[in-house]
Amino acid sequence: RRAGVDSVWAWDDFLDADLISIAEAIPLSEFRLEENKDQEPSLDGLPIVLCGGMENQPDLVQALIERGVQCGTNGLMLRELRSVVHWEKWALESGVGWPESFFVSEYLKGDRKNGVRAAATASENRWMCKSTVGAGGMRVQRFDSLEALVRDFKSHRDSLTEEIERTSFDQTTYAQRMVDGITIGVSYCASSDGVRIAGIARGIVKGEFVAPREFIYRGNTAPYPVPEELREALQRFGNVVTAATSVRGLWQADFQVDTNGNAWLLEINPRWSASMELHEAIAGYSWMREHLRAITGDRTPVKTSEPVYSTGKLFGKAIVYAPRNLETTETSLQKLWDLRWLGTVSELEEQSTDGPFRFRVADIPKDTHFPEGVPVLTVYSTGANHSELIGELTRGREEVLKILESR
C-alpha cells in the first residue's frame, strides 16, 4: 500500500486473511514453476520480493530469474550471502567483530585451526549450534560447552539414514561462540548509487516475551539508536557486502552489540526482513518502493519524506505463538480482524475499544485450530522505552489469547 503497488501476487505458506485481502495468493508449497508456465501472473519482467526462508532456496530463485523475474539477487549471490566463510571475510574487511565460528564436521577432522583453539577454552564459554539453511532462529541451539555441542552433532548425524542427508548436515551445520549483549537487525537498501541503512531494530529475546524456543524469532522494537562510530562501522559493512556481491534492494544483517559497544556479525539475510515494516511506519517512507526501484533500475528522483512519527516513543511487534493447542471461533477471528493494523503508528496511539491496551494485530489467521507452538499472529504497540513496550506487547498477547479462547 505504501509502495503504491496496484497488484500483488504472493506465494506464501501461511495465507493469512490480511494477505489474501490485498493479494492474489497461493501456498508456496503448491507452487510449481513449470505448472505455472502459462498461468497468470506472467513472470516476465515481474519484480519479486524475497521474504522469510527464500534466502535458502537459491535454485528456485535462479529458476525464477531465468523465467524473467527481476530480483535484487540471484542463485549464486544467495549462496555467497548465506556463506559463513564470506560472513567472516566481510566482517574482517569492514572492521566489525566476528565470533569464532567453524563447521563442526571440519572441527572433528582437525581441518580448522580456530576449531582447535576454541576447544582449549570451551569449558569457559557458551556456544551455539546453527544452520546456514535455517530461518527465524528455528535451527539454533545453545550449549554450555563445545564438547556438549559436538556430542549432540554426532548423535543427530548418526540418526540420519541417507548419505545425502549426512553430507548436507555436514555442509550447513556450524558452531559459533556466543557473545553477550543486545541483538540488533540492520536493514540496508542497495542500489547502483550505493547502500543506505534503512533502519536499526532491537531484537526481542528470551525472558522478554513468551515463545516456544530460545532463539526463535519473537519480534523487534525500533528505532534502536547507536553511536555515530558504531553506525559508521555498520555502514562500512554494508558497503563491503554490496561491493562484493552487487546485491540490490533490501537486505538485512544481524549483529550482537557487546557491553563495550562493539558490533559482532551474526548472519546476513538477503531478503525483506520482519523489522522493515517498523522502519517504514516510523518514517512514513516506503522502503519497499525503494527496493522495487533498485531492482528494476528506476532512477526517477523520489522525494525523501521526513519521519512522520516523532513522539519519541518506540514502535514494536511481537509474534504470538500458541501456548497450547487452541480452538477458536469465526466470531473470535472477526474480533481480531476488527483490530487489524492498517500500517500507521498513529493507530497504536489510540485507545483500543476492546480493552485497556493500545495494540493492533496483523497476520490474522483464517484457521480456527492452532497446534501448540505455531505462530498465530503478530501484535503491534508503542512504548516510551524498550521495557515499557515489551510490557504493552505482552498485554496485547494476553488480550489476543483471551479473544481466541472466548466463546
One Martini backbone bead per residue (centre of mass of N, CA, C, O) as a GRO file, in nm:
protein
  407
    1ARG     BB    1   0.059   0.061  -0.024
    2ARG     BB    2   0.306   0.257   0.018
    3ALA     BB    3   0.426   0.176  -0.279
    4GLY     BB    4   0.188   0.183  -0.503
    5VAL     BB    5   0.068  -0.097  -0.559
    6ASP     BB    6  -0.177  -0.255  -0.749
    7SER     BB    7  -0.045  -0.552  -0.769
    8VAL     BB    8  -0.051  -0.878  -0.594
    9TRP     BB    9   0.163  -1.157  -0.568
   10ALA     BB   10   0.153  -1.466  -0.370
   11TRP     BB   11   0.385  -1.689  -0.196
   12ASP     BB   12   0.236  -1.867   0.081
   13ASP     BB   13   0.196  -2.075   0.375
   14PHE     BB   14  -0.026  -1.904   0.549
   15LEU     BB   15  -0.257  -1.728   0.439
   16ASP     BB   16  -0.358  -1.469   0.544
   17ALA     BB   17  -0.620  -1.257   0.555
   18ASP     BB   18  -0.461  -0.989   0.488
   19LEU     BB   19  -0.326  -1.095   0.234
   20ILE     BB   20  -0.581  -1.181   0.073
   21SER     BB   21  -0.703  -0.882   0.067
   22ILE     BB   22  -0.436  -0.780  -0.138
   23ALA     BB   23  -0.390  -1.075  -0.276
   24GLU     BB   24  -0.273  -1.310  -0.493
   25ALA     BB   25  -0.285  -1.634  -0.336
   26ILE     BB   26  -0.053  -1.905  -0.278
   27PRO     BB   27   0.094  -2.174  -0.190
   28LEU     BB   28   0.423  -2.244  -0.191
   29SER     BB   29   0.401  -2.564  -0.182
   30GLU     BB   30   0.222  -2.546  -0.472
   31PHE     BB   31   0.449  -2.427  -0.630
   32ARG     BB   32   0.503  -2.467  -0.989
   33LEU     BB   33   0.679  -2.356  -1.240
   34GLU     BB   34   0.580  -2.530  -1.486
   35GLU     BB   35   0.270  -2.520  -1.418
   36ASN     BB   36   0.293  -2.179  -1.437
   37LYS     BB   37   0.380  -2.091  -1.727
   38ASP     BB   38   0.063  -2.008  -1.841
   39GLN     BB   39   0.009  -1.834  -1.596
   40GLU     BB   40  -0.097  -1.625  -1.372
   41PRO     BB   41   0.149  -1.446  -1.365
   42SER     BB   42   0.365  -1.301  -1.553
   43LEU     BB   43   0.719  -1.318  -1.510
   44ASP     BB   44   0.791  -1.109  -1.711
   45GLY     BB   45   0.931  -0.840  -1.531
   46LEU     BB   46   0.879  -0.931  -1.243
   47PRO     BB   47   0.894  -0.815  -0.937
   48ILE     BB   48   1.067  -0.942  -0.645
   49VAL     BB   49   1.009  -1.050  -0.298
   50LEU     BB   50   1.194  -1.166  -0.047
   51CYS     BB   51   1.127  -1.384   0.214
   52GLY     BB   52   1.104  -1.599   0.446
   53GLY     BB   53   1.341  -1.860   0.339
   54MET     BB   54   1.435  -1.775   0.039
   55GLU     BB   55   1.749  -1.765   0.097
   56ASN     BB   56   1.734  -2.107   0.085
   57GLN     BB   57   1.642  -2.086  -0.253
   58PRO     BB   58   1.843  -2.058  -0.512
   59ASP     BB   59   1.718  -2.233  -0.737
   60LEU     BB   60   1.442  -2.095  -0.752
   61VAL     BB   61   1.540  -1.808  -0.802
   62GLN     BB   62   1.694  -1.873  -1.064
   63ALA     BB   63   1.449  -1.980  -1.220
   64LEU     BB   64   1.290  -1.715  -1.211
   65ILE     BB   65   1.498  -1.543  -1.361
   66GLU     BB   66   1.494  -1.723  -1.624
   67ARG     BB   67   1.175  -1.625  -1.651
   68GLY     BB   68   1.210  -1.283  -1.584
   69VAL     BB   69   1.266  -1.207  -1.311
   70GLN     BB   70   1.308  -0.945  -1.079
   71CYS     BB   71   1.611  -0.928  -0.880
   72GLY     BB   72   1.856  -0.850  -0.625
   73THR     BB   73   1.929  -1.150  -0.691
   74ASN     BB   74   2.086  -1.475  -0.700
   75GLY     BB   75   2.192  -1.783  -0.660
   76LEU     BB   76   2.491  -1.712  -0.612
   77MET     BB   77   2.450  -1.479  -0.412
   78LEU     BB   78   2.301  -1.640  -0.196
   79ARG     BB   79   2.540  -1.826  -0.131
   80GLU     BB   80   2.725  -1.595  -0.042
   81LEU     BB   81   2.523  -1.455   0.169
   82ARG     BB   82   2.515  -1.766   0.322
   83SER     BB   83   2.824  -1.757   0.398
   84VAL     BB   84   3.045  -1.802   0.646
   85VAL     BB   85   3.304  -1.726   0.499
   86HIS     BB   86   3.201  -1.445   0.405
   87TRP     BB   87   3.126  -1.325   0.673
   88GLU     BB   88   3.411  -1.318   0.784
   89LYS     BB   89   3.543  -1.149   0.564
   90TRP     BB   90   3.354  -0.893   0.585
   91ALA     BB   91   3.402  -0.830   0.878
   92LEU     BB   92   3.709  -0.784   0.860
   93GLU     BB   93   3.704  -0.563   0.635
   94SER     BB   94   3.502  -0.361   0.813
   95GLY     BB   95   3.559  -0.399   1.145
   96VAL     BB   96   3.391  -0.618   1.256
   97GLY     BB   97   3.288  -0.862   1.439
   98TRP     BB   98   3.387  -1.225   1.484
   99PRO     BB   99   3.290  -1.507   1.585
  100GLU     BB  100   3.371  -1.800   1.655
  101SER     BB  101   3.368  -2.014   1.359
  102PHE     BB  102   3.258  -2.354   1.260
  103PHE     BB  103   3.254  -2.647   1.121
  104VAL     BB  104   3.207  -2.939   1.278
  105SER     BB  105   3.328  -3.136   1.072
  106GLU     BB  106   3.605  -2.990   1.060
  107TYR     BB  107   3.679  -3.013   1.355
  108LEU     BB  108   3.681  -3.330   1.363
  109LYS     BB  109   3.925  -3.329   1.141
  110GLY     BB  110   4.126  -3.078   1.197
  111ASP     BB  111   4.090  -2.829   0.968
  112ARG     BB  112   4.055  -2.604   1.205
  113LYS     BB  113   4.219  -2.393   1.404
  114ASN     BB  114   3.986  -2.248   1.560
  115GLY     BB  115   3.873  -2.514   1.666
  116VAL     BB  116   4.111  -2.591   1.847
  117ARG     BB  117   4.117  -2.331   2.014
  118ALA     BB  118   3.829  -2.355   2.124
  119ALA     BB  119   3.866  -2.623   2.286
  120ALA     BB  120   4.058  -2.503   2.513
  121THR     BB  121   3.792  -2.294   2.609
  122ALA     BB  122   3.506  -2.428   2.626
  123SER     BB  123   3.444  -2.439   2.944
  124GLU     BB  124   3.423  -2.099   2.941
  125ASN     BB  125   3.189  -2.134   2.722
  126ARG     BB  126   2.942  -2.052   2.486
  127TRP     BB  127   2.729  -2.217   2.244
  128MET     BB  128   2.627  -2.241   1.899
  129CYS     BB  129   2.401  -2.414   1.694
  130LYS     BB  130   2.394  -2.384   1.338
  131SER     BB  131   2.224  -2.289   1.023
  132THR     BB  132   2.231  -2.194   0.681
  133VAL     BB  133   1.908  -2.314   0.646
  134GLY     BB  134   1.788  -2.130   0.840
  135ALA     BB  135   1.494  -1.971   1.012
  136GLY     BB  136   1.398  -1.782   1.282
  137GLY     BB  137   1.575  -1.968   1.493
  138MET     BB  138   1.504  -2.284   1.460
  139ARG     BB  139   1.838  -2.383   1.431
  140VAL     BB  140   1.902  -2.295   1.736
  141GLN     BB  141   2.154  -2.381   1.986
  142ARG     BB  142   2.249  -2.422   2.319
  143PHE     BB  143   2.581  -2.450   2.479
  144ASP     BB  144   2.811  -2.498   2.752
  145SER     BB  145   2.981  -2.663   2.535
  146LEU     BB  146   3.156  -2.807   2.283
  147GLU     BB  147   3.122  -3.099   2.364
  148ALA     BB  148   2.810  -3.097   2.367
  149LEU     BB  149   2.775  -3.017   2.074
  150VAL     BB  150   2.923  -3.258   1.945
  151ARG     BB  151   2.745  -3.479   2.059
  152ASP     BB  152   2.485  -3.380   1.920
  153PHE     BB  153   2.587  -3.393   1.633
  154LYS     BB  154   2.650  -3.698   1.624
  155SER     BB  155   2.368  -3.798   1.697
  156HIS     BB  156   2.219  -3.670   1.459
  157ARG     BB  157   2.390  -3.789   1.230
  158ASP     BB  158   2.337  -4.093   1.304
  159SER     BB  159   2.016  -4.064   1.240
  160LEU     BB  160   2.095  -4.054   0.952
  161THR     BB  161   2.035  -4.259   0.660
  162GLU     BB  162   2.137  -4.062   0.445
  163GLU     BB  163   2.408  -3.940   0.282
  164ILE     BB  164   2.286  -3.670   0.182
  165GLU     BB  165   2.207  -3.576   0.467
  166ARG     BB  166   2.491  -3.579   0.594
  167THR     BB  167   2.622  -3.382   0.397
  168SER     BB  168   2.434  -3.144   0.449
  169PHE     BB  169   2.486  -3.124   0.753
  170ASP     BB  170   2.792  -3.068   0.730
  171GLN     BB  171   2.755  -2.801   0.533
  172THR     BB  172   2.541  -2.635   0.755
  173THR     BB  173   2.687  -2.694   1.032
  174TYR     BB  174   2.760  -2.466   1.305
  175ALA     BB  175   2.978  -2.300   1.521
  176GLN     BB  176   2.920  -2.041   1.785
  177ARG     BB  177   3.023  -1.801   1.973
  178MET     BB  178   2.906  -1.635   2.232
  179VAL     BB  179   2.762  -1.300   2.266
  180ASP     BB  180   2.714  -1.061   2.473
  181GLY     BB  181   2.402  -0.868   2.447
  182ILE     BB  182   2.258  -0.690   2.178
  183THR     BB  183   2.020  -0.746   1.938
  184ILE     BB  184   2.051  -0.655   1.590
  185GLY     BB  185   1.885  -0.511   1.301
  186VAL     BB  186   2.009  -0.433   0.975
  187SER     BB  187   1.881  -0.229   0.726
  188TYR     BB  188   1.921  -0.243   0.372
  189CYS     BB  189   1.975  -0.032   0.067
  190ALA     BB  190   2.058  -0.125  -0.263
  191SER     BB  191   2.227   0.045  -0.531
  192SER     BB  192   2.393   0.211  -0.784
  193ASP     BB  193   2.441   0.451  -0.552
  194GLY     BB  194   2.433   0.246  -0.314
  195VAL     BB  195   2.416   0.225   0.051
  196ARG     BB  196   2.157   0.211   0.297
  197ILE     BB  197   2.021   0.276   0.605
  198ALA     BB  198   1.693   0.205   0.701
  199GLY     BB  199   1.746   0.049   0.985
  200ILE     BB  200   1.724  -0.012   1.350
  201ALA     BB  201   1.674  -0.310   1.545
  202ARG     BB  202   1.553  -0.472   1.827
  203GLY     BB  203   1.560  -0.764   1.983
  204ILE     BB  204   1.355  -1.012   2.107
  205VAL     BB  205   1.399  -1.205   2.399
  206LYS     BB  206   1.449  -1.413   2.622
  207GLY     BB  207   1.238  -1.299   2.896
  208GLU     BB  208   1.034  -1.093   2.732
  209PHE     BB  209   0.894  -1.326   2.548
  210VAL     BB  210   0.680  -1.564   2.457
  211ALA     BB  211   0.824  -1.884   2.348
  212PRO     BB  212   0.916  -2.212   2.235
  213ARG     BB  213   1.209  -2.087   2.177
  214GLU     BB  214   1.498  -1.930   2.238
  215PHE     BB  215   1.568  -1.829   1.911
  216ILE     BB  216   1.314  -1.747   1.822
  217TYR     BB  217   1.119  -1.535   1.667
  218ARG     BB  218   0.962  -1.249   1.838
  219GLY     BB  219   1.088  -0.957   1.756
  220ASN     BB  220   1.066  -0.585   1.757
  221THR     BB  221   1.236  -0.271   1.813
  222ALA     BB  222   1.176   0.084   1.725
  223PRO     BB  223   1.430   0.253   1.736
  224TYR     BB  224   1.795   0.198   1.737
  225PRO     BB  225   2.032   0.369   1.884
  226VAL     BB  226   2.358   0.475   1.770
  227PRO     BB  227   2.661   0.550   1.756
  228GLU     BB  228   2.846   0.688   1.514
  229GLU     BB  229   3.074   0.477   1.508
  230LEU     BB  230   2.885   0.233   1.468
  231ARG     BB  231   2.740   0.330   1.215
  232GLU     BB  232   2.993   0.336   1.040
  233ALA     BB  233   3.051   0.033   1.060
  234LEU     BB  234   2.778  -0.060   0.935
  235GLN     BB  235   2.826   0.089   0.667
  236ARG     BB  236   3.083  -0.056   0.583
  237PHE     BB  237   2.956  -0.330   0.565
  238GLY     BB  238   2.753  -0.261   0.343
  239ASN     BB  239   2.967  -0.182   0.134
  240VAL     BB  240   3.119  -0.451   0.116
  241VAL     BB  241   2.883  -0.637   0.032
  242THR     BB  242   2.790  -0.481  -0.218
  243ALA     BB  243   3.063  -0.491  -0.372
  244ALA     BB  244   3.093  -0.813  -0.369
  245THR     BB  245   2.776  -0.880  -0.496
  246SER     BB  246   2.556  -0.669  -0.615
  247VAL     BB  247   2.334  -0.617  -0.444
  248ARG     BB  248   1.975  -0.549  -0.447
  249GLY     BB  249   1.811  -0.381  -0.225
  250LEU     BB  250   1.685  -0.555   0.032
  251TRP     BB  251   1.865  -0.612   0.342
  252GLN     BB  252   2.006  -0.813   0.622
  253ALA     BB  253   2.169  -0.779   0.952
  254ASP     BB  254   2.306  -0.945   1.228
  255PHE     BB  255   2.386  -0.826   1.562
  256GLN     BB  256   2.614  -0.796   1.837
  257VAL     BB  257   2.612  -0.583   2.119
  258ASP     BB  258   2.833  -0.515   2.336
  259THR     BB  259   2.938  -0.362   2.635
  260ASN     BB  260   3.143  -0.178   2.439
  261GLY     BB  261   2.987  -0.128   2.149
  262ASN     BB  262   3.037  -0.378   1.975
  263ALA     BB  263   3.011  -0.538   1.665
  264TRP     BB  264   2.869  -0.866   1.584
  265LEU     BB  265   2.842  -1.088   1.353
  266LEU     BB  266   2.592  -1.335   1.261
  267GLU     BB  267   2.412  -1.253   0.992
  268ILE     BB  268   2.262  -1.291   0.663
  269ASN     BB  269   1.956  -1.147   0.503
  270PRO     BB  270   1.857  -1.164   0.160
  271ARG     BB  271   1.587  -0.977   0.255
  272TRP     BB  272   1.295  -0.927   0.373
  273SER     BB  273   1.230  -0.814   0.690
  274ALA     BB  274   1.034  -0.790   0.975
  275SER     BB  275   1.143  -0.486   1.057
  276MET     BB  276   1.077  -0.299   0.805
  277GLU     BB  277   0.786  -0.201   0.881
  278LEU     BB  278   0.879  -0.018   1.108
  279HIS     BB  279   1.047   0.184   0.940
  280GLU     BB  280   0.818   0.274   0.758
  281ALA     BB  281   0.618   0.380   0.975
  282ILE     BB  282   0.806   0.585   1.108
  283ALA     BB  283   0.881   0.745   0.827
  284GLY     BB  284   0.672   0.740   0.593
  285TYR     BB  285   0.845   0.527   0.410
  286SER     BB  286   0.914   0.343   0.113
  287TRP     BB  287   1.123   0.068   0.092
  288MET     BB  288   0.978  -0.095  -0.119
  289ARG     BB  289   1.002   0.111  -0.344
  290GLU     BB  290   1.313   0.113  -0.338
  291HIS     BB  291   1.345  -0.180  -0.412
  292LEU     BB  292   1.206  -0.169  -0.688
  293ARG     BB  293   1.395   0.046  -0.807
  294ALA     BB  294   1.663  -0.112  -0.775
  295ILE     BB  295   1.579  -0.378  -0.950
  296THR     BB  296   1.475  -0.196  -1.215
  297GLY     BB  297   1.643   0.090  -1.250
  298ASP     BB  298   1.497   0.325  -1.121
  299ARG     BB  299   1.591   0.695  -1.141
  300THR     BB  300   1.366   0.843  -1.029
  301PRO     BB  301   1.300   1.093  -0.842
  302VAL     BB  302   1.256   1.091  -0.479
  303LYS     BB  303   1.098   1.208  -0.221
  304THR     BB  304   1.212   1.253   0.097
  305SER     BB  305   1.074   1.188   0.387
  306GLU     BB  306   0.983   1.271   0.686
  307PRO     BB  307   0.921   1.183   0.980
  308VAL     BB  308   0.590   1.112   1.124
  309TYR     BB  309   0.729   0.993   1.392
  310SER     BB  310   0.793   1.219   1.692
  311THR     BB  311   0.742   1.127   2.012
  312GLY     BB  312   0.985   0.910   2.109
  313LYS     BB  313   0.875   0.647   2.068
  314LEU     BB  314   0.832   0.313   2.043
  315PHE     BB  315   0.821   0.045   1.802
  316GLY     BB  316   0.638  -0.278   1.791
  317LYS     BB  317   0.678  -0.641   1.756
  318ALA     BB  318   0.499  -0.963   1.804
  319ILE     BB  319   0.482  -1.308   1.840
  320VAL     BB  320   0.210  -1.528   1.858
  321TYR     BB  321   0.207  -1.823   2.028
  322ALA     BB  322   0.093  -2.125   2.093
  323PRO     BB  323   0.074  -2.251   2.426
  324ARG     BB  324  -0.143  -2.440   2.299
  325ASN     BB  325  -0.402  -2.598   2.209
  326LEU     BB  326  -0.623  -2.430   1.978
  327GLU     BB  327  -0.969  -2.317   1.983
  328THR     BB  328  -1.178  -2.136   1.769
  329THR     BB  329  -1.367  -1.870   1.619
  330GLU     BB  330  -1.512  -1.666   1.392
  331THR     BB  331  -1.576  -1.445   1.596
  332SER     BB  332  -1.285  -1.408   1.700
  333LEU     BB  333  -1.157  -1.340   1.424
  334GLN     BB  334  -1.325  -1.084   1.384
  335LYS     BB  335  -1.210  -0.930   1.625
  336LEU     BB  336  -0.925  -0.926   1.508
  337TRP     BB  337  -0.993  -0.783   1.245
  338ASP     BB  338  -1.084  -0.517   1.396
  339LEU     BB  339  -0.756  -0.500   1.498
  340ARG     BB  340  -0.618  -0.427   1.254
  341TRP     BB  341  -0.341  -0.327   1.088
  342LEU     BB  342  -0.282  -0.034   0.856
  343GLY     BB  343   0.035   0.102   0.887
  344THR     BB  344   0.024   0.292   1.147
  345VAL     BB  345   0.120   0.448   1.441
  346SER     BB  346  -0.136   0.614   1.527
  347GLU     BB  347  -0.320   0.375   1.598
  348LEU     BB  348  -0.148   0.303   1.869
  349GLU     BB  349  -0.242   0.582   2.020
  350GLU     BB  350  -0.508   0.447   2.043
  351GLN     BB  351  -0.767   0.337   2.209
  352SER     BB  352  -0.897   0.051   2.267
  353THR     BB  353  -1.229  -0.082   2.252
  354ASP     BB  354  -1.143  -0.393   2.375
  355GLY     BB  355  -0.939  -0.241   2.578
  356PRO     BB  356  -0.656  -0.108   2.775
  357PHE     BB  357  -0.490  -0.141   2.505
  358ARG     BB  358  -0.230  -0.056   2.274
  359PHE     BB  359  -0.325  -0.239   1.987
  360ARG     BB  360  -0.238  -0.449   1.710
  361VAL     BB  361  -0.299  -0.662   1.420
  362ALA     BB  362  -0.148  -0.933   1.227
  363ASP     BB  363  -0.159  -1.215   1.059
  364ILE     BB  364  -0.446  -1.324   1.023
  365PRO     BB  365  -0.621  -1.594   1.058
  366LYS     BB  366  -0.839  -1.858   0.928
  367ASP     BB  367  -0.802  -2.055   1.127
  368THR     BB  368  -0.924  -2.249   1.433
  369HIS     BB  369  -0.648  -2.417   1.451
  370PHE     BB  370  -0.372  -2.452   1.705
  371PRO     BB  371  -0.090  -2.573   1.755
  372GLU     BB  372   0.153  -2.602   1.953
  373GLY     BB  373   0.392  -2.337   1.862
  374VAL     BB  374   0.247  -2.175   1.662
  375PRO     BB  375   0.187  -1.917   1.471
  376VAL     BB  376  -0.075  -1.674   1.479
  377LEU     BB  377   0.033  -1.366   1.529
  378THR     BB  378   0.064  -1.004   1.532
  379VAL     BB  379   0.183  -0.755   1.750
  380TYR     BB  380   0.125  -0.399   1.822
  381SER     BB  381   0.322  -0.122   1.966
  382THR     BB  382   0.395   0.119   2.223
  383GLY     BB  383   0.680   0.301   2.387
  384ALA     BB  384   0.906   0.480   2.580
  385ASN     BB  385   1.046   0.194   2.602
  386HIS     BB  386   1.145  -0.120   2.589
  387SER     BB  387   1.004  -0.219   2.849
  388GLU     BB  388   0.725  -0.096   2.799
  389LEU     BB  389   0.676  -0.232   2.524
  390ILE     BB  390   0.685  -0.521   2.622
  391GLY     BB  391   0.438  -0.486   2.804
  392GLU     BB  392   0.235  -0.418   2.576
  393LEU     BB  393   0.278  -0.678   2.411
  394THR     BB  394   0.199  -0.873   2.635
  395ARG     BB  395  -0.090  -0.763   2.672
  396GLY     BB  396  -0.171  -0.819   2.384
  397ARG     BB  397  -0.137  -1.122   2.397
  398GLU     BB  398  -0.345  -1.175   2.623
  399GLU     BB  399  -0.586  -1.060   2.465
  400VAL     BB  400  -0.575  -1.252   2.226
  401LEU     BB  401  -0.617  -1.516   2.389
  402LYS     BB  402  -0.893  -1.436   2.496
  403ILE     BB  403  -1.033  -1.416   2.223
  404LEU     BB  404  -0.971  -1.706   2.122
  405GLU     BB  405  -1.114  -1.838   2.401
  406SER     BB  406  -1.376  -1.733   2.341
  407ARG     BB  407  -1.759  -1.800   2.351
   0.00000   0.00000   0.00000
